[in-house]
PDB file of C-alpha atoms in Angstrom:
ATOM      1  CA  MET A   1     -30.589  21.075 -34.125  1.00  0.00           C
ATOM      2  CA  GLU A   2     -31.220  21.857 -30.496  1.00  0.00           C
ATOM      3  CA  ASP A   3     -31.585  18.153 -28.845  1.00  0.00           C
ATOM      4  CA  ASN A   4     -27.904  17.650 -30.737  1.00  0.00           C
ATOM      5  CA  MET A   5     -26.215  20.484 -28.721  1.00  0.00           C
ATOM      6  CA  ALA A   6     -27.543  18.700 -25.504  1.00  0.00           C
ATOM      7  CA  GLU A   7     -26.080  15.770 -26.434  1.00  0.00           C
ATOM      8  CA  ASP A   8     -23.320  17.280 -27.040  1.00  0.00           C
ATOM      9  CA  LYS A   9     -22.861  19.462 -24.010  1.00  0.00           C
ATOM     10  CA  ASP A  10     -24.266  15.934 -21.928  1.00  0.00           C
ATOM     11  CA  GLY A  11     -21.723  14.187 -23.640  1.00  0.00           C
ATOM     12  CA  VAL A  12     -18.575  16.818 -22.105  1.00  0.00           C
ATOM     13  CA  LEU A  13     -20.106  16.976 -19.119  1.00  0.00           C
ATOM     14  CA  PHE A  14     -19.810  12.968 -19.238  1.00  0.00           C
ATOM     15  CA  ALA A  15     -16.237  12.539 -20.122  1.00  0.00           C
ATOM     16  CA  GLN A  16     -15.378  15.959 -17.231  1.00  0.00           C
ATOM     17  CA  LEU A  17     -17.411  13.925 -14.640  1.00  0.00           C
ATOM     18  CA  VAL A  18     -15.290  10.573 -15.389  1.00  0.00           C
ATOM     19  CA  MET A  19     -11.945  12.168 -15.703  1.00  0.00           C
ATOM     20  CA  THR A  20     -12.294  14.276 -12.370  1.00  0.00           C
ATOM     21  CA  PHE A  21     -12.618  10.750 -10.707  1.00  0.00           C
ATOM     22  CA  GLN A  22      -9.977   9.230 -12.949  1.00  0.00           C
ATOM     23  CA  ALA A  23      -7.417  12.061 -12.099  1.00  0.00           C
ATOM     24  CA  ALA A  24      -8.454  11.912  -8.406  1.00  0.00           C
ATOM     25  CA  ALA A  25      -7.462   8.587  -8.151  1.00  0.00           C
ATOM     26  CA  TRP A  26      -4.202   9.183  -9.792  1.00  0.00           C
ATOM     27  CA  GLN A  27      -3.581  11.297  -7.656  1.00  0.00           C
ATOM     28  CA  GLN A  28      -4.857   8.979  -4.684  1.00  0.00           C
ATOM     29  CA  MET A  29      -2.606   6.025  -5.929  1.00  0.00           C
ATOM     30  CA  GLY A  30       0.101   8.434  -5.602  1.00  0.00           C
ATOM     31  CA  LYS A  31       0.885   8.213  -9.898  1.00  0.00           C
ATOM     32  CA  ILE A  32       0.313  12.372  -9.721  1.00  0.00           C
ATOM     33  CA  LYS A  33       0.892  14.942  -7.771  1.00  0.00           C
ATOM     34  CA  ASN A  34      -2.359  16.515  -5.759  1.00  0.00           C
ATOM     35  CA  PRO A  35      -2.139  20.154  -7.730  1.00  0.00           C
ATOM     36  CA  LEU A  36      -3.021  21.527  -3.765  1.00  0.00           C
ATOM     37  CA  THR A  37       0.217  20.210  -1.689  1.00  0.00           C
ATOM     38  CA  ASP A  38       2.212  19.889  -4.628  1.00  0.00           C
ATOM     39  CA  LYS A  39       3.317  16.487  -3.600  1.00  0.00           C
ATOM     40  CA  ILE A  40       2.886  12.437  -4.106  1.00  0.00           C
ATOM     41  CA  GLU A  41       0.521  12.001  -1.759  1.00  0.00           C
ATOM     42  CA  ARG A  42      -0.664   8.090  -1.164  1.00  0.00           C
ATOM     43  CA  ASN A  43      -4.364   6.770   0.009  1.00  0.00           C
ATOM     44  CA  LEU A  44      -5.231   3.552  -1.627  1.00  0.00           C
ATOM     45  CA  ASP A  45      -8.851   3.270   0.007  1.00  0.00           C
ATOM     46  CA  GLN A  46      -9.744   7.174  -1.439  1.00  0.00           C
ATOM     47  CA  ALA A  47      -8.285   5.296  -4.736  1.00  0.00           C
ATOM     48  CA  ARG A  48     -10.433   2.530  -4.269  1.00  0.00           C
ATOM     49  CA  TYR A  49     -13.562   4.540  -3.574  1.00  0.00           C
ATOM     50  CA  SER A  50     -13.059   6.608  -6.731  1.00  0.00           C
ATOM     51  CA  ILE A  51     -12.838   3.953  -8.930  1.00  0.00           C
ATOM     52  CA  ASP A  52     -16.067   2.148  -7.194  1.00  0.00           C
ATOM     53  CA  ILE A  53     -17.917   5.315  -8.630  1.00  0.00           C
ATOM     54  CA  LEU A  54     -16.699   5.229 -11.495  1.00  0.00           C
ATOM     55  CA  GLU A  55     -17.875   1.444 -11.509  1.00  0.00           C
ATOM     56  CA  MET A  56     -21.207   2.276 -10.178  1.00  0.00           C
ATOM     57  CA  LEU A  57     -21.587   5.211 -12.517  1.00  0.00           C
ATOM     58  CA  ARG A  58     -21.105   2.450 -15.482  1.00  0.00           C
ATOM     59  CA  ASN A  59     -23.837   0.108 -14.020  1.00  0.00           C
ATOM     60  CA  LYS A  60     -26.461   3.273 -13.356  1.00  0.00           C
ATOM     61  CA  THR A  61     -25.551   4.598 -16.966  1.00  0.00           C
ATOM     62  CA  LYS A  62     -25.710   1.576 -19.258  1.00  0.00           C
ATOM     63  CA  GLY A  63     -27.797   1.256 -21.901  1.00  0.00           C
ATOM     64  CA  ASN A  64     -28.158   5.255 -21.770  1.00  0.00           C
ATOM     65  CA  LEU A  65     -24.447   6.118 -23.063  1.00  0.00           C
ATOM     66  CA  SER A  66     -23.208   6.038 -27.079  1.00  0.00           C
ATOM     67  CA  GLU A  67     -20.320   2.934 -27.579  1.00  0.00           C
ATOM     68  CA  GLU A  68     -17.940   6.069 -27.529  1.00  0.00           C
ATOM     69  CA  GLU A  69     -19.003   7.503 -23.803  1.00  0.00           C
ATOM     70  CA  THR A  70     -19.321   3.098 -23.297  1.00  0.00           C
ATOM     71  CA  ARG A  71     -15.987   2.644 -24.233  1.00  0.00           C
ATOM     72  CA  PHE A  72     -14.100   5.483 -22.874  1.00  0.00           C
ATOM     73  CA  LEU A  73     -15.494   4.972 -19.160  1.00  0.00           C
ATOM     74  CA  ASN A  74     -14.201   1.270 -19.494  1.00  0.00           C
ATOM     75  CA  HIS A  75     -11.375   2.613 -20.752  1.00  0.00           C
ATOM     76  CA  VAL A  76     -10.845   4.266 -17.528  1.00  0.00           C
ATOM     77  CA  ILE A  77     -12.076   1.959 -15.121  1.00  0.00           C
ATOM     78  CA  SER A  78      -9.779  -1.359 -16.388  1.00  0.00           C
ATOM     79  CA  GLU A  79      -6.489   1.156 -16.432  1.00  0.00           C
ATOM     80  CA  LEU A  80      -6.778   2.324 -13.074  1.00  0.00           C
ATOM     81  CA  GLN A  81      -7.509  -0.826 -11.664  1.00  0.00           C
ATOM     82  CA  LEU A  82      -4.714  -2.788 -13.295  1.00  0.00           C
ATOM     83  CA  ASN A  83      -2.870   0.637 -11.660  1.00  0.00           C
ATOM     84  CA  PHE A  84      -4.484  -0.094  -8.129  1.00  0.00           C
ATOM     85  CA  VAL A  85      -3.652  -3.957  -8.233  1.00  0.00           C
ATOM     86  CA  ASP A  86      -0.231  -2.502  -9.195  1.00  0.00           C
ATOM     87  CA  GLU A  87      -0.209  -0.246  -5.980  1.00  0.00           C
ATOM     88  CA  VAL A  88      -1.577  -2.483  -3.148  1.00  0.00           C
ATOM     89  CA  THR A  89       1.375  -5.293  -4.757  1.00  0.00           C
ATOM     90  CA  LYS A  90       3.738  -2.922  -4.259  1.00  0.00           C
ATOM     91  CA  GLU A  91       2.414  -1.518  -0.697  1.00  0.00           C
ATOM     92  CA  GLN A  92       2.194  -5.704   0.250  1.00  0.00           C
ATOM     93  CA  LYS A  93       5.524  -5.805  -0.439  1.00  0.00           C
ATOM     94  CA  ALA A  94       7.258  -3.045   0.907  1.00  0.00           C
ATOM     95  CA  LYS A  95       5.287  -4.142   4.092  1.00  0.00           C
ATOM     96  CA  GLN A  96       6.770  -8.057   4.614  1.00  0.00           C
ATOM     97  CA  ALA A  97      10.688  -6.558   3.391  1.00  0.00           C
ATOM     98  CA  GLN A  98       9.972  -3.784   6.470  1.00  0.00           C
ATOM     99  CA  GLU A  99       8.579  -6.917   8.456  1.00  0.00           C
ATOM    100  CA  LYS A 100      11.434  -9.342   7.772  1.00  0.00           C
ATOM    101  CA  ASN A 101      14.024  -6.010   8.811  1.00  0.00           C
ATOM    102  CA  SER A 102      12.202  -5.658  11.821  1.00  0.00           C
ATOM    103  CA  GLU A 103      12.545  -9.170  12.485  1.00  0.00           C
ATOM    104  CA  LYS A 104      16.300  -9.063  11.766  1.00  0.00           C
ATOM    105  CA  GLU A 105      16.787  -6.315  13.976  1.00  0.00           C
ATOM    106  CA  ASN A 106      14.771  -7.704  17.231  1.00  0.00           C
ATOM    107  CA  ALA A 107      16.406 -10.977  16.765  1.00  0.00           C
ATOM    108  CA  PRO A 108      18.537 -12.356  19.612  1.00  0.00           C
ATOM    109  CA  GLN A 109      22.385 -11.667  18.968  1.00  0.00           C
ATOM    110  CA  ALA A 110      24.905 -14.249  19.350  1.00  0.00           C
ATOM    111  CA  HIS A 111      27.776 -13.418  21.685  1.00  0.00           C
ATOM    112  CA  SER A 112      31.277 -14.737  21.149  1.00  0.00           C
ATOM    113  CA  THR A 113      33.632 -14.972  23.811  1.00  0.00           C
TER     114      THR A 113
END
């Protein structure tokens, strides 16, 4: 019985750890507000780092997790990776649009006489 309680506690702690990095990644991707500043803040480098930590956790715990824990961790990582790619793509498109606008503004103007 004590072993079951310890396993349950470890399972809950594991899920909380995963959710901590999941929430951090969502926040860093600008998907949810930072609760301290109440603002949307984006830092894709930090988001990548949070996702990398979860991937490392998956690699280091391989074979030591229950099926449910493995499914949960895989789902969280996949969901974050898909959203990360989406955010990187948005950022790249925004930069390209900004560069095009900048080129138009800096292009020599034809003067009519």
